[in-house]
Amino acid sequence: MRFTITRQNLHNGLVAVSASIPSKTTLPVLSNILFSTDGDGIWMNGTDLDVAVRVRVPAEVLESGNLTAPGRKLQEITRELPDHPVEVTTQNDQIELRCGRSHFKLNGLPADEFPTLPSVGFDEGWTVKGGDLQRLIHHTSFAVSTEESRPILNGVLWELSSSEMRMVATNGHRLARMTMPIGSSTATGADFIVPPAALQQVQRLFRDEDDLSVSRSGNHLGFCSGGTEVYTRLIDGAFPNYEQVIPKDNDKHAIVEKRALESAVRRMAVVASDQTHRIRMAFEEGKVHLNVLTPDLGEGHDELELEYQGQELEIGFNANYLLEVLRYMPTDEVRLTFQAPERAATLEPVSESDDKIDYLCLVMPLRLLD
Amino acid sequence: MTPNIAVLPDVVANQIAAGEVVERPASLVKELVENALDANAKRIEIQVEGGGKRLVRVSDDGTGMGREDAVLCVDRHATSKIKNADDLRHIDSFGFRGEALPSIAAVSRLTLETAEGEEVGTRVRVEGGRVVGVEDHPRRRGTTVEVRTLFFNAPARARFLRSVSVEARAVNEVVTGLALANPEVGFTVLSDTRTLLELSPASDLGERISGLWGEGAARTLLAVDSFAHGIHLGGLVQRPDAATPGLRRALLVVNGRPFREPSLLKAADRAYQTTVPPGARPWLFLELALPPGAVDVNVHPAKAEVRFRDGAAIEDAVETGVREALTRVSSAATLDGAPERPRLVDRERAPDAQTALFVPVHAPGPPPEEEAEGFAMIGERSRLFQLHHTYILAETRDGLFVIDQHAAHERVLFERLMTAFDEGGQPGQRLLFPLTLSLPPAEYQRVEELQGILERAGFEVAGFGGDTVIVHAVPDPHPWFDPERCFREMVEELTQGSELVRSARTQHERIGKTFACKAAIKAGQHLSQEEMAELFDALFATELPWHDVHGRPTVVRLTTTELARKFGR
């Protein structure tokens, strides 16, 4: 294999791919990047076996071929190279870089030791706007579970239909759901459970204005735009029926300024037990009282004005869950709904304009003991 | 007609009293050694032959007696130690009844040699209670009492004596107890030609224990020092990680007097709850100092038992005093080959008074600061290092802590839940997707019985009919918590029973321990700096940070002293 490439192109490709390389691995070839020539460019591949990233950069190919070579080393070298064309050649299992007076030889491994990437055809699938996808990911993936006994909840549910797409994530204590219209599709509806690590790569590699093709093949999902591709293994199984747990009959409504509530809850959290992070909220007409009482530490009381409709209600929350959900609310005002102290509360953005944001978060309360 | 009732001659009365005071050579040795201690002896030599059946000789270098006293002391109720009934309430000497010597003399051939130092000494010979000779006898200051052929005139009693080796061992036990209670006195015990004990005067209890059972044993102990409600508790108890089942060395001393009281040992064991594995019996050497009026030592002829005016307060003082010692860093397990021997906090003692007898009864003031034991981190927040995703290493002022993350979290969760129980319970996080669990019948029944207390632990459980329960709310102790597994394992253990479950004293503790054990972060869990710091802080906010709930250590210490030793610095 022999090609000449600009330092910038080489570096861009390496940066994009090497972030998908596992930092520790028992399989040495996984710390390498697979280079393969393709017409007037080269493909670079990196994977940790769960998520794969593939990037094509222009190059002047003089002799076709392929080889794997240490990803991070190459990236570190390229970062410091002068801005001259880089000549890359391979000799047996060695890769050789020449750039100006710099000359490096690094030991690689044969290309056939590199895991085969899933083949996903992008002829059939969905086209989504990069920006839309980013927003969905941003507003939902924080809610995935870190606890490993229910792998389903370690992923984000992504539902796609011909007209809209929706992401849902939950750890069983709180839930985030967001829905958006979709650009176009050639496929019928489908749903996937996507590992958050793959979504992170999507967030990192694609820009808002990119049109992404999304397609599924077997147990893999592919994202593709321009010369950048991300593949991921999907999580197997059925996501719990989230619609069923989203309350429809919450009859108590509050509209509150997000910043003020955030700030009050954060103040309360200082005094809350560092185990349960429990705060109490007592809603009544025109205001909410916030209370914390932690034996051995002390107590805190606060009051906040808001619009409230419904019977008076006292409810307890884990302050962290509440703060997390509030952080992702995209509007200045937030609507909260409740039914009873042991039932789910919902939070939704309140927007003045016509383009309503279909976003809903749900927080399960902490049981109050008296 | 002669009356049926006659006043017994003294000789007979003394023989009867001897039955209570002198049971066997060991009890005789106890009386004689106590007399020697009352006489301010600094060295006491005990010699027995034939297990004491043939000969018991106790020599001391105490104050000795003049001739008149020497003759009088073999008379019943002749004592130098109290004058009237009022003094009985303020006894601070070992003997006071004036029974011992006459009782012994009544059942043996006794020779007493004594000298006060200046004049020539006296020798008194008594046979079966009758003085048969008083003569000059030169000797240096002190007293020697020689008792030959014990029970020569009471064959019925002689028959109850055991073999030579059993009696010799009993003598040794008695002297060991007195030696522990009086470390500043030197003791020698000879049985026939064998030296059973050779103890030079020691500066404190730790040194005495080291003399008795070796330096290694002394180094497994830690000092107790507490003062509350007029009761001072001092002494040494064993580090929980060194406590094993089996032989227990224990000694209780009140105002310098050894005594037996199983309920106080039980109180100390209660203090060890959760810090030692079930069945482990830590060594306990506890010294109580309280105003003489608060304790009655005149309830047992051999004075082996005492009666406290307020027994519950004493038990409480022992439990809280020992527990307080277990909260200190010195109670943590250690990696060191040979940590320092504990130093007893020396309460001021009148230098020339008999230390064992005149223990100060006034308030000794607050215990000294634990400055030497400080484990404060170097700098504000030292870097914590996680080893194999299982242990946390933390730098301390005098070395290194190795913290077992699971054990540490167990302690934290246990104490939090126990505190929460006191306040009504810990909150449960309601679940979006309640757990539906099908259980074996026995476990289902157990859940039904425990429903209320499980709810206060954060598990809101409802029956679903059949063998199925629904869990609506669960505790939320950390982000990797698997509530289903925790609940199932808890219920299984509570149903099947386990050492942990049996070691709990109350239903709350049972739930607390099993919950802590099942819910704590596991070994193998990667922790961030913040998470480690949070765990570290939470651990040291608990009452007993050094011990988990199974009786295993949470922390193992390595001191720079030991490192220096290892590197030969």
PDB file of N, CA and C in Angstrom, chain A residues 20 34 41 48 51 69 94 99 106 125 136 155 185 222-223 246 251 270 274 293 300 316 327 355:
ATOM      1  N   SER A  20     -12.729   6.038  18.882  1.00  0.00           N
ATOM      2  CA  SER A  20     -13.535   4.826  19.026  1.00  0.00           C
ATOM      3  C   SER A  20     -12.692   3.622  19.450  1.00  0.00           C
ATOM      4  N   LEU A  34      -7.498   0.357  11.013  1.00  0.00           N
ATOM      5  CA  LEU A  34      -7.350  -0.338   9.725  1.00  0.00           C
ATOM      6  C   LEU A  34      -7.364   0.691   8.593  1.00  0.00           C
ATOM      7  N   GLY A  41      -9.064   7.708  -2.403  1.00  0.00           N
ATOM      8  CA  GLY A  41      -9.106   7.993  -0.968  1.00  0.00           C
ATOM      9  C   GLY A  41      -8.731   6.761  -0.163  1.00  0.00           C
ATOM     10  N   ASP A  48     -14.329  -0.876  18.996  1.00  0.00           N
ATOM     11  CA  ASP A  48     -14.135  -1.580  20.274  1.00  0.00           C
ATOM     12  C   ASP A  48     -15.031  -2.808  20.315  1.00  0.00           C
ATOM     13  N   VAL A  51     -19.024  -0.589  19.022  1.00  0.00           N
ATOM     14  CA  VAL A  51     -19.260   0.532  18.135  1.00  0.00           C
ATOM     15  C   VAL A  51     -18.072   0.610  17.170  1.00  0.00           C
ATOM     16  N   ALA A  69      -2.472  -0.310  11.911  1.00  0.00           N
ATOM     17  CA  ALA A  69      -1.332   0.316  12.574  1.00  0.00           C
ATOM     18  C   ALA A  69      -1.815   1.020  13.836  1.00  0.00           C
ATOM     19  N   GLN A  94       4.796  -3.397   8.455  1.00  0.00           N
ATOM     20  CA  GLN A  94       5.240  -2.108   8.979  1.00  0.00           C
ATOM     21  C   GLN A  94       4.645  -0.974   8.174  1.00  0.00           C
ATOM     22  N   CYS A  99       7.422  12.707   5.971  1.00  0.00           N
ATOM     23  CA  CYS A  99       6.843  14.030   5.849  1.00  0.00           C
ATOM     24  C   CYS A  99       7.990  15.004   6.030  1.00  0.00           C
ATOM     25  N   LEU A 106       6.395   2.235  11.982  1.00  0.00           N
ATOM     26  CA  LEU A 106       5.690   1.667  13.133  1.00  0.00           C
ATOM     27  C   LEU A 106       5.248   0.257  12.787  1.00  0.00           C
ATOM     28  N   GLY A 125     -33.812   3.013   4.266  1.00  0.00           N
ATOM     29  CA  GLY A 125     -33.686   3.480   5.646  1.00  0.00           C
ATOM     30  C   GLY A 125     -34.325   4.836   5.806  1.00  0.00           C
ATOM     31  N   LEU A 136     -32.322  15.078  20.080  1.00  0.00           N
ATOM     32  CA  LEU A 136     -32.942  13.920  20.720  1.00  0.00           C
ATOM     33  C   LEU A 136     -31.976  13.239  21.674  1.00  0.00           C
ATOM     34  N   GLY A 155     -29.779   1.238  27.393  1.00  0.00           N
ATOM     35  CA  GLY A 155     -29.807   1.828  26.062  1.00  0.00           C
ATOM     36  C   GLY A 155     -30.922   2.859  25.915  1.00  0.00           C
ATOM     37  N   SER A 185     -38.272   9.038   4.599  1.00  0.00           N
ATOM     38  CA  SER A 185     -37.889   7.658   4.849  1.00  0.00           C
ATOM     39  C   SER A 185     -38.308   6.784   3.704  1.00  0.00           C
ATOM     40  N   GLY A 222     -26.547   1.457  11.320  1.00  0.00           N
ATOM     41  CA  GLY A 222     -25.503   2.286  10.745  1.00  0.00           C
ATOM     42  C   GLY A 222     -25.976   3.720  10.582  1.00  0.00           C
ATOM     43  N   PHE A 223     -25.054   4.660  10.782  1.00  0.00           N
ATOM     44  CA  PHE A 223     -25.289   6.082  10.525  1.00  0.00           C
ATOM     45  C   PHE A 223     -24.268   6.493   9.491  1.00  0.00           C
ATOM     46  N   ILE A 246     -46.592   6.605  31.739  1.00  0.00           N
ATOM     47  CA  ILE A 246     -46.708   8.057  31.679  1.00  0.00           C
ATOM     48  C   ILE A 246     -48.128   8.439  32.073  1.00  0.00           C
ATOM     49  N   ASP A 251     -53.867  15.670  37.782  1.00  0.00           N
ATOM     50  CA  ASP A 251     -54.840  16.773  37.821  1.00  0.00           C
ATOM     51  C   ASP A 251     -54.305  18.012  38.518  1.00  0.00           C
ATOM     52  N   VAL A 270     -28.137  20.995  49.293  1.00  0.00           N
ATOM     53  CA  VAL A 270     -26.956  21.132  50.144  1.00  0.00           C
ATOM     54  C   VAL A 270     -27.213  20.509  51.518  1.00  0.00           C
ATOM     55  N   ASP A 274     -26.988  12.955  52.136  1.00  0.00           N
ATOM     56  CA  ASP A 274     -26.181  12.637  50.959  1.00  0.00           C
ATOM     57  C   ASP A 274     -26.444  11.225  50.480  1.00  0.00           C
ATOM     58  N   LEU A 293     -35.107  18.243  55.996  1.00  0.00           N
ATOM     59  CA  LEU A 293     -34.737  18.026  57.383  1.00  0.00           C
ATOM     60  C   LEU A 293     -33.827  16.799  57.408  1.00  0.00           C
ATOM     61  N   GLY A 300     -33.573  23.040  56.090  1.00  0.00           N
ATOM     62  CA  GLY A 300     -33.686  24.196  55.222  1.00  0.00           C
ATOM     63  C   GLY A 300     -35.130  24.373  54.780  1.00  0.00           C
ATOM     64  N   GLY A 316     -42.242  14.148  47.854  1.00  0.00           N
ATOM     65  CA  GLY A 316     -40.799  14.102  48.082  1.00  0.00           C
ATOM     66  C   GLY A 316     -40.059  13.670  46.829  1.00  0.00           C
ATOM     67  N   ARG A 327     -32.340  20.471  34.179  1.00  0.00           N
ATOM     68  CA  ARG A 327     -31.219  20.957  33.367  1.00  0.00           C
ATOM     69  C   ARG A 327     -31.489  20.796  31.877  1.00  0.00           C
ATOM     70  N   ASP A 355     -44.117  26.468  17.484  1.00  0.00           N
ATOM     71  CA  ASP A 355     -43.449  25.174  17.297  1.00  0.00           C
ATOM     72  C   ASP A 355     -43.232  24.517  18.658  1.00  0.00           C
TER      73      ASP A 355
END
